[in-house]
PDB file of C-alpha atoms in Angstrom:
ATOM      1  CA  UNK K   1      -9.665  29.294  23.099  1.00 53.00           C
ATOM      2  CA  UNK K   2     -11.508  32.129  25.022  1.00 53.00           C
ATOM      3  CA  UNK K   3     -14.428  31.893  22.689  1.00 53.00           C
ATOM      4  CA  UNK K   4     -14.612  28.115  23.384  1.00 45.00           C
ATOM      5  CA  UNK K   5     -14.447  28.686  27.024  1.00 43.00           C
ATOM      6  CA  UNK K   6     -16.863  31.367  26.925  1.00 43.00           C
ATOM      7  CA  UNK K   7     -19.327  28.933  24.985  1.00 46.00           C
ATOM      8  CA  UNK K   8     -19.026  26.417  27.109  1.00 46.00           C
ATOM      9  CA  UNK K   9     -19.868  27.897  29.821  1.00 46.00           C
ATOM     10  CA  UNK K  10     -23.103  29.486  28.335  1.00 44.00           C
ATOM     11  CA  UNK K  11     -24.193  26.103  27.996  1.00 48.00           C
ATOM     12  CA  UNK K  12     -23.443  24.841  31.224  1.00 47.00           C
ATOM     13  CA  UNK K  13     -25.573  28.151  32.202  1.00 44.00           C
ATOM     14  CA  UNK K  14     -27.791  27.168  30.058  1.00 43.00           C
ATOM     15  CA  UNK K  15     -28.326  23.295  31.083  1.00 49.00           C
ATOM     16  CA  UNK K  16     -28.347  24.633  34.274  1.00 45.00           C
ATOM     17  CA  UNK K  17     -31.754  26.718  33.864  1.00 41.00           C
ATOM     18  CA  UNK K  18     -33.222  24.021  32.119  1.00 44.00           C
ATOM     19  CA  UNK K  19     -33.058  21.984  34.757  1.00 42.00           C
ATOM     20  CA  UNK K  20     -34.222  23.925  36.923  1.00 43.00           C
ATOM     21  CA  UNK K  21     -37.936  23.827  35.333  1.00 41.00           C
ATOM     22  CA  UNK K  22     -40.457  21.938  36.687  1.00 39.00           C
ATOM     23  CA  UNK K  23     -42.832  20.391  33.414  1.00 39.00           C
ATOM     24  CA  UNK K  24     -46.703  20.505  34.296  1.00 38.00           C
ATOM     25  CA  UNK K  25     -46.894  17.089  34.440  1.00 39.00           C
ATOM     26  CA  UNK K  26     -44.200  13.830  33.907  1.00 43.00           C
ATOM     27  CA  UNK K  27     -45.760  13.072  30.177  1.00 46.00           C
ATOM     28  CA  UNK K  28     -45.699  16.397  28.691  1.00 43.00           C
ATOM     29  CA  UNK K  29     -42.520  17.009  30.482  1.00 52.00           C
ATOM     30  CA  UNK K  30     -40.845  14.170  28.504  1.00 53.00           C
ATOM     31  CA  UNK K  31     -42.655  15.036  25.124  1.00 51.00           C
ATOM     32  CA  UNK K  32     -41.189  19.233  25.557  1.00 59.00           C
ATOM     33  CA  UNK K  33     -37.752  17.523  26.052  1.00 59.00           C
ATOM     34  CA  UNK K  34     -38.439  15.413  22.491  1.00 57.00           C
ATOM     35  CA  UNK K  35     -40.032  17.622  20.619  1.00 60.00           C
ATOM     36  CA  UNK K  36     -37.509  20.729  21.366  1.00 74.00           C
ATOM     37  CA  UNK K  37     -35.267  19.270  18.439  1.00 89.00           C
ATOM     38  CA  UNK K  38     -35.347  16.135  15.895  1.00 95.00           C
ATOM     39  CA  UNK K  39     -32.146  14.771  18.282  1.00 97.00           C
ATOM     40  CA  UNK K  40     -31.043  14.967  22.074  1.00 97.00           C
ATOM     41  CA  UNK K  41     -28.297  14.279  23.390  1.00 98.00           C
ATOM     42  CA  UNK K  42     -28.922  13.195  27.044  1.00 98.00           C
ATOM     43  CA  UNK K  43     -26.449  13.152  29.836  1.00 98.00           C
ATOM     44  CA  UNK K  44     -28.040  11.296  33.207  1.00 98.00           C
ATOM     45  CA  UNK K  45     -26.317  11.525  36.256  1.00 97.00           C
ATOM     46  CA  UNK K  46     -27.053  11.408  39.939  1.00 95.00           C
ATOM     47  CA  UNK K  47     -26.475  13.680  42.815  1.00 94.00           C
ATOM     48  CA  UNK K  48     -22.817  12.288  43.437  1.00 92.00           C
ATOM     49  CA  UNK K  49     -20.538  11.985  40.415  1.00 94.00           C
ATOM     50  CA  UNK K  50     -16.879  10.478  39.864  1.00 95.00           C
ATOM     51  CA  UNK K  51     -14.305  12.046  38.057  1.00 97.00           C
ATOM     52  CA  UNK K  52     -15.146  10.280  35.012  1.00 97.00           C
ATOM     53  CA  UNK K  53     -18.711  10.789  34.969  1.00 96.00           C
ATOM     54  CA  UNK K  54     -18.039  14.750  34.947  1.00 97.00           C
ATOM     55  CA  UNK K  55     -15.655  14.321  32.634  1.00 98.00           C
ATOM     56  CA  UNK K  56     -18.188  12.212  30.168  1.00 98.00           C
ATOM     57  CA  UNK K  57     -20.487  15.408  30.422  1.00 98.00           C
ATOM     58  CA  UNK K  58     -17.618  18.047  30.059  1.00 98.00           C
ATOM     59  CA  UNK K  59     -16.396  16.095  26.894  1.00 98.00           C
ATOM     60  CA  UNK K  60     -20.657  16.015  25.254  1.00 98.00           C
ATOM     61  CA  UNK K  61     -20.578  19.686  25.651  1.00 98.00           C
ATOM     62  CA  UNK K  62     -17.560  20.244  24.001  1.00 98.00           C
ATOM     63  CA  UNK K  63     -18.577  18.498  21.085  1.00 98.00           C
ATOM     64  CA  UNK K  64     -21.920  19.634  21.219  1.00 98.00           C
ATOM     65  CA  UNK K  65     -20.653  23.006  21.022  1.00 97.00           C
ATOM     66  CA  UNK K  66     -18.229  22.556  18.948  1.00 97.00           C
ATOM     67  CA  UNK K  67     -20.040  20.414  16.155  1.00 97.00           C
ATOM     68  CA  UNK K  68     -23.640  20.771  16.536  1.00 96.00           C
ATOM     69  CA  UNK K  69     -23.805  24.865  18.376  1.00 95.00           C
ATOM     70  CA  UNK K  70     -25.875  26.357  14.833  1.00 94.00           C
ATOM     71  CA  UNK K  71     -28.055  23.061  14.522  1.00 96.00           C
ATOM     72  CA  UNK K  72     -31.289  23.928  15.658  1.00 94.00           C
ATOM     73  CA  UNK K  73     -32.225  20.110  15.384  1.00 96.00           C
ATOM     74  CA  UNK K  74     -29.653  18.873  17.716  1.00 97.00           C
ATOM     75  CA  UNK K  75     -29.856  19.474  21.719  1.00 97.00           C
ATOM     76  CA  UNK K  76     -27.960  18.564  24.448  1.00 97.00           C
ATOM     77  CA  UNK K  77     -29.755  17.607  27.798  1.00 97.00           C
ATOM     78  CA  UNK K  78     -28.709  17.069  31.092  1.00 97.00           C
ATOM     79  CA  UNK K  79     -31.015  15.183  33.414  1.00 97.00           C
ATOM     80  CA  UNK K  80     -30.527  14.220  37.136  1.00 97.00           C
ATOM     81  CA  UNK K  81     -32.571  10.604  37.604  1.00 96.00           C
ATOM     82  CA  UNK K  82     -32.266  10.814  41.140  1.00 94.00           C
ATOM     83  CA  UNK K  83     -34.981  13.655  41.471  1.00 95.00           C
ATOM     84  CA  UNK K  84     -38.436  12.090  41.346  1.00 96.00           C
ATOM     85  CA  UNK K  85     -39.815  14.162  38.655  1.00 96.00           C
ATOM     86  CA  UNK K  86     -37.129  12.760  36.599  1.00 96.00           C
ATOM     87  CA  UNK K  87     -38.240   9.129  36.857  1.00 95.00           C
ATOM     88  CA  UNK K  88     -40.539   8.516  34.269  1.00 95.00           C
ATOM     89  CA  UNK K  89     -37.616   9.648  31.155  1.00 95.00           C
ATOM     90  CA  UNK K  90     -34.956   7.563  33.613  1.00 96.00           C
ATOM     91  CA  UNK K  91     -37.270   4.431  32.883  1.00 96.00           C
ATOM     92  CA  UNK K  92     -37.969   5.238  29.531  1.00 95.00           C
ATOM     93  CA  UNK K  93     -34.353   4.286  28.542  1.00 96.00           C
ATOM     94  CA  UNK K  94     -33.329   1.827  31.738  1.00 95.00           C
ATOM     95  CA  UNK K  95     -31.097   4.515  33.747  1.00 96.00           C
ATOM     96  CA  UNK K  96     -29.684   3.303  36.759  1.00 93.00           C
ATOM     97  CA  UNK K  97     -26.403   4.938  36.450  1.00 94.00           C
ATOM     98  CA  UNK K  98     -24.906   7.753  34.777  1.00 96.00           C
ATOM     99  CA  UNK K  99     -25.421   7.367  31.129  1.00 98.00           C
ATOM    100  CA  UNK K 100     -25.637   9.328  27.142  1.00 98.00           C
ATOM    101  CA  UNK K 101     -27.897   8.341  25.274  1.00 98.00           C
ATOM    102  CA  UNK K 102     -28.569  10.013  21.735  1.00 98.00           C
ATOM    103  CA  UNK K 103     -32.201  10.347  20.899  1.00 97.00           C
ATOM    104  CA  UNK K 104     -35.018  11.006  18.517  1.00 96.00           C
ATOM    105  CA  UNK K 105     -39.140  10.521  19.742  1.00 93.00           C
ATOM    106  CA  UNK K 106     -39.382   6.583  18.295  1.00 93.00           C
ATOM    107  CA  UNK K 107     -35.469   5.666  18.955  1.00 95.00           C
ATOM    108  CA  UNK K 108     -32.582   5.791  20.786  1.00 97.00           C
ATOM    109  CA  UNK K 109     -28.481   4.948  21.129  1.00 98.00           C
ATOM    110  CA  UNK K 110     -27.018   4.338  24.082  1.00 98.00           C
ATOM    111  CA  UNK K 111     -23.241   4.920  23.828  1.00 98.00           C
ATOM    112  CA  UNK K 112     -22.532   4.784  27.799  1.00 98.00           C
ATOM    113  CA  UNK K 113     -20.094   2.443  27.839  1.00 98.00           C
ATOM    114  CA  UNK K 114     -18.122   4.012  24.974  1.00 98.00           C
ATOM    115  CA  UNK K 115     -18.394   7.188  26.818  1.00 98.00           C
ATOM    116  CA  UNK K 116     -16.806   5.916  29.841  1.00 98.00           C
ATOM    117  CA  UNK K 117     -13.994   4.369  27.788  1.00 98.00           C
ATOM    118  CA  UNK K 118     -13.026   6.895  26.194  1.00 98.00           C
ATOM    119  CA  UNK K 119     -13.384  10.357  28.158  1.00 98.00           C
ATOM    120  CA  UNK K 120     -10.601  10.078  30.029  1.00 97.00           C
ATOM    121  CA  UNK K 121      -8.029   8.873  27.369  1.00 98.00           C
ATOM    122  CA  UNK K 122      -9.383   9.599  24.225  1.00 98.00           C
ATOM    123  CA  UNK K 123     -11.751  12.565  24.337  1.00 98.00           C
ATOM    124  CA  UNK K 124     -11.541  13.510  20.406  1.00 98.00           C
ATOM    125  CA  UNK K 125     -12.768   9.972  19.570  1.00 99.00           C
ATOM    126  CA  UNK K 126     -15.648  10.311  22.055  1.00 98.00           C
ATOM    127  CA  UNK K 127     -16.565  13.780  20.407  1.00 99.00           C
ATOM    128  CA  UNK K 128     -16.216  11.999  16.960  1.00 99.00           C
ATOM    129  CA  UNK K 129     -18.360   8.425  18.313  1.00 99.00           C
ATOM    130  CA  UNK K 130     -21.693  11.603  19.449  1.00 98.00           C
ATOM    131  CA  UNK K 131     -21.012  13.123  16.069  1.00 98.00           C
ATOM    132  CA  UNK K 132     -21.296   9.940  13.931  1.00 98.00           C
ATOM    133  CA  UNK K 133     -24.309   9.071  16.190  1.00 98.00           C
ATOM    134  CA  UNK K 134     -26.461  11.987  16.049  1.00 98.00           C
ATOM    135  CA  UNK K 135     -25.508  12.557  12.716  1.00 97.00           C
ATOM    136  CA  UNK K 136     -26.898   8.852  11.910  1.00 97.00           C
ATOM    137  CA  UNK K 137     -30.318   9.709  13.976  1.00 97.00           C
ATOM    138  CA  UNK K 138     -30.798  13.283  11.946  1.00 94.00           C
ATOM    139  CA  UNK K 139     -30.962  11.502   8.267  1.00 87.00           C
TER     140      UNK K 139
END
């Protein structure tokens, strides 16, 4: 459990620098996030966030972590749309509210509305729902 916690909180450390990068311009921002690994796993959000929405992203890092941490071709993303130099990946895959989407560079899955069902209640079948999803993208 300590290890877990420990891990989890590297990413969030982790997510946390990324973010804080500034890309030299919009299009090769978006094409560093892509080509950093065959599949992401974004989580958009903006500046205010329910209980649920946190909850969506605590639940993707958790089973990022725990399924995908040694897979080099899986990444997990977190992206705040509300900050302009976020737009252009926001519009790439019609964010207006917070949303995961699983990713590759010529397709996507958008499982938002699963994640918000199931979060709260049924976290394991959320983990299991990214799983089955990015493992579908990687073959």
């Amino acid at each position: 459990m300590k290890k877990l916690l420990v891990l989890f909180f590297a990413a969030i450390m982790l997510s946390a620098c990324q973010t804080g990068q500034k890309p030299e311009s919009k299009e090769s921002g978006e094409q560093d996030l892509l080509s950093q690994a065959d599949v992401t796993v974004f989580y958009f959000h903006g500046k205010q966030r329910c209980v649920t929405c946190l909850t969506v992203q605590e639940v993707t890092q958790q089973a990022m972590i725990e399924r995908f941490a040694k897979n080099k071709d899986v990444q997990f993303v977190e992206i705040d749309f509300s900050i302009p130099e976020n737009e252009p990946l926001a519009e790439k895959y019609e964010i207006v509210f917070s949303s995961l989407i699983v990713a590759t560079p010529e397709s996507y899955v958008d499982i938002t509305e699963q994640a918000f069902d199931l979060a709260m209640s049924k976290p394991e079948e959320l983990k299991d729902l990214i799983e089955k999803e990015v493992k579908t993208l990687l073959n």
